[in-house]
């Protein structure tokens, strides 16, 4: 009986040793590979000041649709994006609105006749100052930081 | 706990899990099976590491000539543990080749290939070939100089096969040139076709091993067999852990090499294969011209054929070493031959240029690029990309064109710089960008060395080459001082006609300031 008991203990001890060794290798590999897999998700996007247009070309009180060219890192590439912002001037102040609808991320367009920003996807309507006027959007359009330097309007995107 | 065991019981009743597991783990292992018998498990463990690291590499790798190199550069510089994952995969390949050969030698020495285990042996030999095919196809993927030129040689070896060579090479290459189609094809082979074949053959190899049982020692030992788990499994696990620890240490301390980006126009690059192909590489040197197919096709083909036929060449039932002196001795001679060829190949193989080394043109390029004409836009957060960020992916020609005429790119978005750079400066800037792309940190250079580099890049590089960069009208000056002393160089640079009336090189006495003249002559006089 004693022999069976010893054999049983030995088996249990060896099984544990195997589990510990394989577990260690598994943990090391999971850390290294897991780190490499989640890594790109941990980097933050950096905003830049981008020139939009000369201040003098912007009429007071009129909303203007502006296309800006930005570059961002796209993994191993440097991607060039064209983004749309809406600029409104009042005196020496310029405000800018993002064109991304706060509902599901489509791009809104300026309807000059009705003087509203409309989303083509689900019928969201925003005022010229970005406030929700109709449709499903939950909140106002994001405003974009602006700066005037040497007679040019810069936006931070 | 009760819930857990109920779940396991349910699973078992539906799947036969326990019976299957105990069939896998309770294999009776004959007495005397020792550490020599852990090599197969080590190999399996290493293959596992390749599979999981390879999987992560595919998340970042782009198999096109335009992006392959940059995607790997990105992986090793910007991804957490990226360099380590690549190093594990790179060095893991060498570990596998060593383990596979060791496993084969063990089976050979113990005569374990004899009846009834012929098919286990054959699947094993095929697995070795698959492993070598993995190594060969994986070598191309980084698309750096090593990859490009080693693969060019491999394809030319395939081309030297009599009768079908040209056809085989064009199928492997996906056309007439080594390029985009070759890369896609080798990538597909490396990540889909070969893994599938590997999996099938491993399953067959293991199933055959179970069917015939472990052969055990050549002369059977007394004693009762013990179940595989945990008595032999613990030896396997210890061996795997030790090898894994070694691989991890190597991968942490050594860096998987990444040369400069592949340049098909570079006539100066001397390719060298990975160490396990060096023997074959050396053999090539002994069979020049028409005899070449002997080294490229006949010798390796014969080796594989001999290995496959071994169970029928050595048929006697006795597996003991004493009874198989001739076979063991022949195997020893072949093995020794391969070893000597590999060592000779190692000794003969050319020293590859260190991609981290900055030639004078690159040093000068850095000085030119710090000029206001470049740095006005190329700063961190500026309109142009930061030139030191290594994320600059354009090739030499693009860079030289852009430096020559910055307005060509993104015309109108900023005031063009005043005063343009000439071709020599543009080439120097391209050389500088290339070093940064390769992730080579700028060296600590003395101000005199930098000044000499600038003089060289401005006045000499149009006709003379140093460390691979420059023109070909004049002689290569990489080792200018090997044959000429300082006095000679000084006189020649001042006015070549004083030494050689027919010299085509212009006199630089009036073109260079006294200081520049001294600096460049000192610099050249030190190049031995």
XYZ file of C-alpha atoms in Angstrom:
685
model
C 0.000 0.000 0.000
C 2.858 2.321 0.866
C 4.293 1.930 -2.672
C 1.056 3.067 -4.302
C 0.898 6.048 -1.924
C 4.480 7.150 -2.815
C 3.848 6.719 -6.518
C 0.710 8.837 -6.205
C 2.611 11.626 -4.379
C 5.405 11.523 -6.937
C 2.971 11.749 -9.820
C 1.243 14.702 -8.199
C 4.549 16.448 -7.538
C 5.799 15.907 -11.096
C 2.476 17.080 -12.590
C 2.726 20.280 -10.566
C 6.315 20.832 -11.669
C 5.232 20.449 -15.299
C 2.330 22.852 -14.805
C 4.611 25.454 -13.177
C 7.220 25.283 -15.945
C 4.711 25.426 -18.809
C 2.762 28.130 -16.959
C 5.932 30.256 -16.691
C 6.703 29.949 -20.405
C 3.056 30.660 -21.212
C 2.984 33.768 -19.002
C 6.206 35.168 -20.489
C 5.003 34.609 -24.047
C 1.521 35.978 -23.283
C 3.079 39.163 -21.828
C 5.427 39.718 -24.772
C 2.922 38.873 -27.498
C 0.007 40.555 -25.704
C 2.087 43.713 -25.335
C 2.908 43.688 -29.036
C -0.756 43.124 -29.958
C -2.296 45.900 -27.827
C 0.582 48.367 -28.319
C -0.856 50.493 -31.178
C -4.063 51.026 -29.182
C -2.109 52.707 -26.402
C -0.578 55.494 -28.473
C -2.418 58.798 -28.441
C -3.093 60.789 -31.546
C -1.316 64.115 -31.670
C -3.093 67.241 -32.834
C -1.338 69.861 -34.906
C -1.949 73.461 -35.864
C -2.778 73.458 -39.555
C -3.146 76.529 -41.787
C -6.745 76.856 -43.029
C -7.003 80.110 -45.008
C -6.069 83.810 -45.005
C -8.170 85.819 -42.539
C -8.921 88.469 -45.154
C -10.684 85.953 -47.396
C -13.204 85.224 -44.651
C -16.306 87.416 -44.766
C -17.689 88.606 -41.482
C -20.676 86.581 -40.223
C -20.694 84.112 -43.105
C -20.058 80.413 -42.511
C -17.316 79.114 -44.784
C -16.576 75.464 -45.633
C -12.816 74.888 -45.628
C -10.864 71.817 -46.647
C -7.622 71.394 -44.712
C -4.830 69.015 -45.493
C -3.353 67.231 -42.509
C -0.873 64.459 -42.144
C -0.927 61.828 -39.450
C 0.998 58.694 -38.730
C -0.780 55.600 -39.948
C 1.263 52.719 -38.575
C 4.366 52.584 -40.738
C 2.936 55.148 -43.159
C 2.433 58.862 -43.092
C -1.138 59.384 -44.253
C -2.537 62.598 -45.679
C -6.097 63.428 -44.710
C -8.400 66.044 -46.072
C -10.679 67.308 -43.368
C -13.561 69.720 -43.560
C -14.111 72.448 -40.974
C -16.641 75.293 -40.934
C -15.199 78.709 -40.134
C -17.235 81.741 -39.030
C -15.677 85.157 -38.504
C -16.958 87.861 -36.236
C -14.573 90.786 -36.206
C -11.131 89.531 -35.315
C -12.480 86.336 -33.809
C -12.842 83.150 -35.807
C -14.727 80.103 -34.573
C -14.489 76.691 -36.177
C -16.793 73.675 -36.114
C -15.916 70.082 -36.860
C -17.863 68.524 -39.720
C -18.221 65.176 -37.951
C -21.851 64.500 -36.976
C -22.166 63.687 -33.271
C -24.676 60.941 -34.045
C -22.707 58.249 -35.935
C -19.796 60.126 -37.451
C -20.975 61.004 -40.970
C -19.908 64.359 -42.428
C -22.394 67.205 -42.284
C -22.713 69.673 -45.167
C -23.652 73.357 -45.220
C -27.020 74.169 -46.719
C -26.549 77.814 -47.697
C -30.217 78.428 -48.474
C -31.626 77.194 -45.192
C -28.477 78.296 -43.343
C -28.159 74.983 -41.472
C -25.696 72.102 -41.387
C -27.322 68.853 -42.495
C -26.223 65.306 -41.979
C -26.940 63.168 -45.091
C -27.017 59.878 -43.151
C -29.881 60.100 -40.652
C -31.275 63.570 -41.131
C -29.526 65.370 -38.275
C -29.729 69.164 -38.551
C -27.445 71.656 -36.792
C -27.565 75.455 -36.660
C -24.728 77.585 -38.015
C -23.310 77.675 -34.470
C -23.426 73.876 -34.255
C -26.462 73.469 -31.973
C -28.800 70.522 -32.651
C -31.969 71.666 -34.406
C -33.521 68.377 -35.462
C -32.912 64.652 -35.859
C -31.040 62.075 -33.792
C -27.715 63.814 -32.883
C -27.284 63.749 -29.081
C -25.157 66.888 -28.801
C -23.833 69.946 -30.594
C -21.036 69.743 -33.174
C -17.541 69.752 -31.657
C -15.818 73.086 -31.853
C -12.261 73.241 -33.163
C -9.584 75.492 -31.632
C -8.468 78.357 -33.850
C -5.586 80.811 -33.846
C -4.701 83.743 -36.073
C -1.075 84.210 -36.973
C 0.415 86.536 -39.597
C -2.989 87.076 -41.141
C -3.732 83.361 -41.517
C -6.294 81.270 -39.700
C -4.904 78.077 -38.167
C -7.047 75.234 -36.811
C -5.952 72.561 -34.372
C -6.823 69.109 -35.674
C -15.629 23.039 -7.745
C -18.564 20.632 -7.920
C -19.990 22.714 -10.740
C -16.645 22.604 -12.569
C -16.339 18.819 -12.281
C -19.981 18.455 -13.395
C -19.143 20.522 -16.490
C -16.060 18.365 -17.176
C -18.112 15.173 -16.726
C -20.727 16.480 -19.145
C -18.058 17.418 -21.697
C -16.458 13.986 -21.227
C -19.754 12.183 -21.767
C -20.292 14.073 -25.027
C -16.735 14.090 -26.373
C -14.743 11.293 -24.744
C -12.326 13.943 -23.492
C -10.821 11.901 -20.624
C -10.287 8.787 -22.699
C -8.676 10.849 -25.451
C -6.423 12.665 -23.001
C -5.328 9.498 -21.269
C -4.638 7.893 -24.656
C -2.372 10.862 -25.422
C -0.625 10.956 -22.067
C -0.441 7.364 -20.850
C 1.728 6.006 -23.649
C 3.998 3.344 -22.143
C 7.594 4.497 -22.447
C 10.177 1.710 -22.434
C 12.820 1.627 -19.721
C 16.049 3.478 -20.496
C 14.444 6.339 -22.405
C 16.537 9.309 -21.322
C 17.278 12.948 -22.110
C 18.233 12.093 -25.713
C 14.540 11.465 -26.270
C 13.520 15.043 -25.453
C 14.799 16.468 -28.769
C 11.500 15.920 -30.608
C 9.585 17.728 -27.878
C 12.101 20.592 -27.902
C 11.520 20.894 -31.635
C 7.764 20.925 -31.143
C 8.092 23.611 -28.444
C 10.286 25.770 -30.697
C 7.828 25.389 -33.585
C 5.123 26.592 -31.184
C 7.184 29.726 -30.455
C 7.559 30.344 -34.217
C 3.820 29.987 -34.768
C 2.792 32.479 -32.071
C 5.545 35.023 -32.794
C 4.868 34.655 -36.522
C 1.212 35.368 -35.878
C 2.071 38.659 -34.167
C 4.530 39.564 -36.946
C 1.736 39.201 -39.524
C -0.254 41.856 -37.623
C 2.385 44.415 -38.595
C 4.015 43.077 -41.748
C 3.039 44.297 -45.219
C 4.203 41.965 -48.019
C 4.939 44.567 -50.693
C 8.337 45.924 -51.760
C 7.120 49.442 -50.988
C 6.140 48.747 -47.420
C 7.742 45.503 -46.184
C 10.911 47.157 -44.933
C 9.132 50.118 -43.372
C 6.588 47.885 -41.673
C 9.387 45.938 -39.995
C 11.229 49.123 -39.088
C 7.965 50.317 -37.508
C 7.532 47.034 -35.632
C 10.976 47.148 -34.077
C 11.012 50.849 -33.260
C 7.426 51.725 -32.352
C 5.683 48.587 -31.105
C 6.006 47.445 -27.482
C 8.165 44.292 -27.431
C 8.180 44.451 -31.251
C 11.937 44.026 -31.506
C 11.832 41.120 -29.050
C 9.060 39.340 -30.963
C 11.048 39.660 -34.196
C 14.251 38.502 -32.503
C 12.488 35.472 -31.010
C 11.218 34.556 -34.479
C 14.591 35.229 -36.140
C 16.791 33.333 -33.674
C 14.052 30.722 -33.182
C 14.611 29.701 -36.822
C 18.264 28.898 -36.112
C 17.333 27.046 -32.931
C 14.882 24.922 -34.928
C 17.452 24.000 -37.563
C 19.873 22.942 -34.807
C 17.201 20.980 -32.914
C 15.951 19.292 -36.106
C 19.440 18.185 -37.100
C 20.158 16.992 -33.530
C 16.884 15.036 -33.535
C 17.748 13.477 -36.897
C 21.247 12.550 -35.702
C 19.828 10.954 -32.532
C 17.389 8.825 -34.549
C 20.203 7.956 -36.952
C 22.624 6.969 -34.189
C 20.015 4.864 -32.381
C 18.900 3.154 -35.605
C 15.323 4.129 -34.836
C 14.454 4.466 -38.552
C 14.500 0.678 -39.092
C 11.411 -1.441 -39.795
C 8.641 -0.861 -38.855
C 9.331 2.849 -38.446
C 10.298 3.708 -42.057
C 7.376 6.067 -42.582
C 8.033 7.903 -39.310
C 11.578 8.509 -40.591
C 10.380 9.646 -44.032
C 7.870 12.116 -42.580
C 10.716 13.377 -40.367
C 13.028 13.963 -43.343
C 10.189 15.769 -45.154
C 9.657 17.921 -42.042
C 13.333 18.904 -42.136
C 12.914 20.008 -45.778
C 9.815 22.014 -44.834
C 11.791 23.702 -42.048
C 14.526 24.678 -44.505
C 11.873 25.991 -46.926
C 10.488 28.110 -44.072
C 13.959 29.489 -43.413
C 14.553 30.306 -47.073
C 11.181 31.966 -47.663
C 11.312 33.887 -44.387
C 14.710 35.303 -45.269
C 13.271 37.382 -48.146
C 10.408 38.952 -46.218
C 12.215 41.897 -44.503
C 13.117 43.158 -47.998
C 16.470 44.511 -46.901
C 19.761 44.196 -48.767
C 20.565 40.791 -47.203
C 17.122 39.479 -48.086
C 17.133 40.748 -51.631
C 20.600 39.590 -52.614
C 20.539 36.244 -50.803
C 17.252 35.476 -52.553
C 18.713 36.529 -55.906
C 21.427 33.921 -55.341
C 18.890 31.277 -54.245
C 16.831 31.883 -57.392
C 19.917 31.644 -59.588
C 20.743 28.337 -57.920
C 17.267 27.087 -58.823
C 17.855 28.399 -62.360
C 21.013 26.298 -62.698
C 18.965 23.079 -62.531
C 19.408 21.325 -65.889
C 16.425 21.369 -68.274
C 13.714 22.726 -65.958
C 15.787 25.355 -64.093
C 14.541 28.410 -65.959
C 10.949 27.353 -65.575
C 11.324 26.521 -61.860
C 12.987 29.865 -61.199
C 10.285 31.829 -62.986
C 7.559 30.010 -61.026
C 9.356 30.653 -57.732
C 9.954 34.240 -58.764
C 6.493 34.883 -60.169
C 7.875 36.307 -63.396
C 11.164 37.372 -64.877
C 12.384 39.583 -62.068
C 12.678 39.418 -58.329
C 10.019 41.864 -57.188
C 6.523 42.434 -55.878
C 5.162 39.117 -57.164
C 8.069 37.183 -55.667
C 7.473 38.757 -52.280
C 3.708 37.972 -52.296
C 4.373 34.407 -53.348
C 7.067 33.731 -50.776
C 4.936 35.371 -48.110
C 1.955 33.178 -49.037
C 4.211 30.124 -48.916
C 5.692 31.184 -45.579
C 2.407 31.887 -43.791
C -0.137 29.585 -45.471
C 1.245 26.785 -47.628
C 4.237 25.736 -45.518
C 2.396 25.929 -42.156
C -0.358 23.708 -43.597
C 2.162 21.143 -44.833
C 4.025 21.388 -41.543
C 0.867 20.743 -39.543
C -0.132 17.764 -41.679
C 3.316 16.230 -41.469
C 3.625 16.819 -37.714
C 0.270 15.111 -37.152
C 1.376 12.205 -39.354
C 4.790 12.022 -37.649
C 3.264 11.958 -34.156
C 0.497 9.508 -35.119
C 3.120 7.185 -36.606
C 5.261 7.581 -33.514
C 2.300 6.524 -31.358
C 1.388 3.672 -33.689
C 4.834 2.074 -33.501
C 5.771 3.300 -30.045
C 9.053 4.904 -28.975
C 11.942 2.800 -30.261
C 13.902 3.259 -27.057
C 17.619 2.575 -26.616
C 19.420 0.593 -29.358
C 20.026 -2.231 -26.880
C 16.820 -2.632 -24.844
C 17.130 -2.043 -21.095
C 15.637 -4.184 -18.352
C 12.656 -2.739 -16.537
C 8.958 -2.061 -16.740
C 7.681 0.683 -19.063
C 6.398 3.843 -17.363
C 3.568 6.077 -18.600
C 4.650 9.143 -20.612
C 2.853 11.489 -18.234
C 4.292 12.617 -15.915
C 7.495 10.568 -15.846
C 8.903 11.360 -19.281
C 6.826 14.503 -19.722
C 8.731 16.159 -16.876
C 12.034 15.566 -18.704
C 10.527 17.006 -21.893
C 9.243 20.050 -20.021
C 12.582 20.697 -18.296
C 14.392 20.430 -21.643
C 11.877 22.744 -23.346
C 12.168 25.259 -20.492
C 15.973 25.317 -20.688
C 15.969 25.788 -24.459
C 13.277 28.447 -24.165
C 15.335 30.276 -21.528
C 18.348 30.151 -23.845
C 16.354 31.397 -26.839
C 14.850 34.188 -24.763
C 18.290 35.261 -23.538
C 19.689 35.260 -27.072
C 16.679 37.223 -28.370
C 16.962 39.759 -25.533
C 20.695 40.330 -25.912
C 21.178 39.888 -29.671
C 19.321 41.909 -32.245
C 17.827 40.338 -35.330
C 19.658 42.181 -38.118
C 17.918 44.601 -40.449
C 20.123 45.890 -43.233
C 19.477 48.905 -45.429
C 16.358 48.691 -47.578
C 16.743 46.446 -50.642
C 18.343 48.315 -53.505
C 18.232 46.323 -56.778
C 20.622 48.811 -58.407
C 23.387 48.349 -55.838
C 26.279 46.646 -57.580
C 28.515 46.565 -54.509
C 26.516 44.420 -52.141
C 27.982 40.993 -51.465
C 25.283 38.601 -50.310
C 25.843 35.904 -47.740
C 23.350 33.212 -46.835
C 22.121 32.267 -43.376
C 24.625 30.041 -41.553
C 22.792 26.766 -42.214
C 23.146 27.248 -45.972
C 26.827 28.195 -45.778
C 27.971 24.610 -46.445
C 26.049 24.531 -49.704
C 27.328 28.017 -50.514
C 30.909 26.795 -50.014
C 30.337 23.685 -52.131
C 29.378 25.975 -55.034
C 32.894 27.391 -55.101
C 34.387 23.999 -55.973
C 32.157 23.442 -58.999
C 32.525 26.394 -61.347
C 30.923 26.834 -64.747
C 29.240 23.837 -66.284
C 29.866 21.716 -63.207
C 27.777 24.034 -61.048
C 24.623 21.844 -61.069
C 26.666 19.211 -59.201
C 26.776 21.502 -56.191
C 23.373 23.093 -56.614
C 21.223 20.113 -57.538
C 23.055 16.791 -57.608
C 24.801 16.866 -54.214
C 21.849 18.152 -52.149
C 19.421 15.973 -54.130
C 21.558 12.917 -53.493
C 21.757 13.737 -49.784
C 17.977 13.934 -49.504
C 17.559 10.733 -51.512
C 20.055 8.885 -49.298
C 18.236 10.088 -46.189
C 14.853 9.002 -47.564
C 16.198 5.576 -48.561
C 18.190 5.022 -45.374
C 15.748 2.470 -43.838
C 16.233 0.276 -46.919
C 19.982 0.822 -47.176
C 20.468 -0.343 -43.586
C 18.012 -3.197 -43.209
C 19.496 -5.508 -40.558
C 17.243 -5.776 -37.516
C 20.021 -5.134 -34.966
C 19.953 -1.476 -33.925
C 23.080 -1.539 -31.740
C 25.947 0.775 -32.704
C 28.407 -2.152 -32.785
C 26.439 -3.971 -35.465
C 26.158 -0.792 -37.608
C 29.749 0.415 -37.684
C 29.764 1.032 -41.454
C 26.496 3.004 -41.467
C 27.523 5.084 -38.452
C 30.952 5.747 -39.995
C 29.420 6.799 -43.367
C 26.970 9.059 -41.568
C 29.887 10.480 -39.590
C 31.869 11.221 -42.756
C 28.900 12.993 -44.395
C 28.192 14.937 -41.196
C 31.834 15.916 -40.806
C 31.935 16.997 -44.468
C 28.891 19.220 -43.963
C 30.442 20.645 -40.799
C 33.780 21.411 -42.497
C 32.047 22.979 -45.502
C 29.978 25.145 -43.164
C 33.070 26.240 -41.253
C 34.968 27.001 -44.465
C 31.959 28.917 -45.737
C 31.842 30.841 -42.477
C 35.531 31.744 -42.756
C 35.266 32.694 -46.426
C 32.066 34.654 -46.247
C 32.564 38.350 -46.880
C 32.245 40.774 -44.017
C 28.944 42.487 -44.583
C 28.926 46.254 -44.356
C 27.521 47.457 -41.075
C 24.270 49.320 -41.836
C 24.739 51.329 -38.647
C 27.957 52.869 -40.042
C 27.625 56.331 -41.505
C 29.717 56.929 -44.644
C 31.093 60.482 -45.059
C 28.284 61.385 -47.485
C 25.668 60.630 -44.838
C 27.551 62.727 -42.272
C 27.719 65.576 -44.764
C 24.046 65.045 -45.603
C 23.139 65.556 -41.976
C 25.070 68.827 -41.952
C 23.338 69.984 -45.170
C 19.921 68.984 -43.820
C 20.392 71.072 -40.677
C 20.588 74.099 -42.977
C 17.723 76.575 -42.687
C 16.554 75.598 -46.190
C 15.527 72.169 -44.850
C 14.941 72.766 -41.165
C 12.425 75.556 -41.769
C 9.803 72.945 -42.685
C 11.381 69.700 -41.472
C 11.103 70.064 -37.710
C 9.037 68.101 -35.200
C 5.456 69.325 -35.706
C 6.416 71.320 -38.822
C 4.892 71.184 -42.298
C 7.448 68.602 -43.412
C 8.398 65.450 -41.592
C 11.103 65.476 -38.958
C 14.110 64.072 -40.786
C 15.435 62.323 -37.695
C 12.188 60.411 -37.049
C 12.953 57.373 -39.218
C 9.431 57.489 -40.532
C 10.539 58.877 -43.819
C 9.743 56.332 -46.481
C 10.787 57.872 -49.780
C 13.591 56.378 -51.841
C 16.887 57.967 -52.922
C 15.559 59.298 -56.182
C 12.569 60.976 -54.588
C 14.789 62.602 -51.980
C 17.341 63.884 -54.498
C 14.573 65.259 -56.727
C 12.839 66.904 -53.781
C 16.077 68.453 -52.511
C 16.839 69.726 -56.026
C 13.355 71.247 -56.364
C 11.242 71.332 -53.172
C 8.417 73.092 -55.037
C 7.734 69.895 -56.955
C 6.271 68.404 -53.789
C 3.323 70.203 -52.207
C 3.688 73.264 -54.392
C 2.337 76.496 -53.011
C 1.861 75.543 -49.387
C 4.958 77.408 -48.270
C 7.533 79.803 -49.581
C 10.193 77.840 -51.485
C 13.667 77.971 -49.913
C 16.127 80.410 -51.414
C 19.164 78.973 -53.154
C 19.061 75.384 -54.246
C 21.225 72.453 -53.385
C 23.254 70.850 -56.157
C 23.262 67.176 -57.056
C 26.167 66.193 -54.748
C 24.437 67.771 -51.751
C 21.127 66.171 -52.707
C 22.799 62.763 -52.891
C 24.416 63.348 -49.505
C 21.055 64.229 -47.984
C 19.577 61.067 -49.531
C 22.413 59.040 -47.961
C 21.689 60.666 -44.610
C 17.946 59.950 -44.844
C 18.730 56.324 -45.678
C 20.799 55.874 -42.508
C 18.027 57.375 -40.423
C 15.531 55.052 -42.124
C 17.741 52.128 -41.156
C 17.486 53.254 -37.541
C 21.223 53.981 -37.319
C 21.911 56.634 -34.683
C 24.254 59.389 -35.883
C 27.831 58.716 -34.811
C 29.868 61.026 -32.634
C 32.078 62.679 -35.274
C 34.769 65.297 -34.706
C 34.171 68.704 -36.248
C 37.142 68.050 -38.543
C 35.600 64.798 -39.753
C 32.293 66.532 -40.444
C 34.055 69.324 -42.304
C 36.005 66.798 -44.376
C 32.747 64.971 -45.146
C 31.171 68.200 -46.341
C 34.170 68.981 -48.564
C 34.077 65.436 -49.913
C 30.338 65.496 -50.611
C 30.529 68.926 -52.246
C 33.648 68.558 -54.387
C 34.734 64.918 -54.663
C 31.623 62.696 -54.542
C 30.602 63.609 -58.086
C 33.446 61.419 -59.408
C 34.726 59.390 -56.441
C 33.054 56.789 -54.297
C 33.689 56.287 -50.576
C 31.964 53.449 -48.716
C 29.582 52.802 -51.554
C 28.353 56.343 -52.225
C 29.578 58.661 -54.965
C 30.378 58.687 -58.664
C 32.357 56.210 -60.730
C 34.384 58.457 -63.041
C 37.364 58.489 -60.691
C 38.782 55.691 -58.549
C 37.081 54.505 -55.348
C 38.711 56.367 -52.448
C 37.448 54.204 -49.592
C 41.032 53.086 -48.968
C 42.791 56.045 -50.582
C 45.798 55.924 -48.244
C 46.547 52.259 -48.793
C 48.769 52.991 -51.796
C 49.413 56.749 -51.543
C 50.889 58.829 -48.752
C 49.751 62.212 -47.519
C 52.275 64.122 -49.634
C 51.085 62.448 -52.836
C 47.429 63.098 -52.039
C 48.089 66.752 -51.201
C 49.958 67.376 -54.441
C 47.397 65.488 -56.500
C 44.420 67.365 -55.064
C 46.185 70.730 -55.521
C 47.117 70.095 -59.111
C 47.003 66.583 -60.607
C 48.976 67.662 -63.683
C 52.093 67.965 -61.492
C 52.004 64.167 -61.136
C 50.229 63.044 -64.269
C 50.039 65.345 -67.272
C 47.116 63.401 -68.682
C 45.042 63.556 -65.482
C 41.409 64.405 -66.161
C 40.781 65.538 -62.592
C 40.709 69.332 -62.247
C 43.089 71.166 -59.909
C 41.504 72.102 -56.589
C 44.164 74.516 -55.424
C 41.994 77.530 -56.266
C 38.637 75.894 -55.596
C 39.229 74.976 -51.968
C 40.286 77.207 -49.103
C 43.627 76.323 -47.475
C 41.782 74.946 -44.468
C 39.422 72.803 -46.537
C 42.362 71.495 -48.516
C 44.212 70.475 -45.338
C 41.092 68.902 -43.851
C 40.261 66.761 -46.897
C 43.863 65.670 -47.428
C 44.225 64.674 -43.754
C 40.973 62.780 -43.988
C 41.983 60.882 -47.129
C 45.463 60.178 -45.746
C 43.803 58.329 -42.850
C 41.689 56.044 -45.020
C 43.592 52.780 -45.024
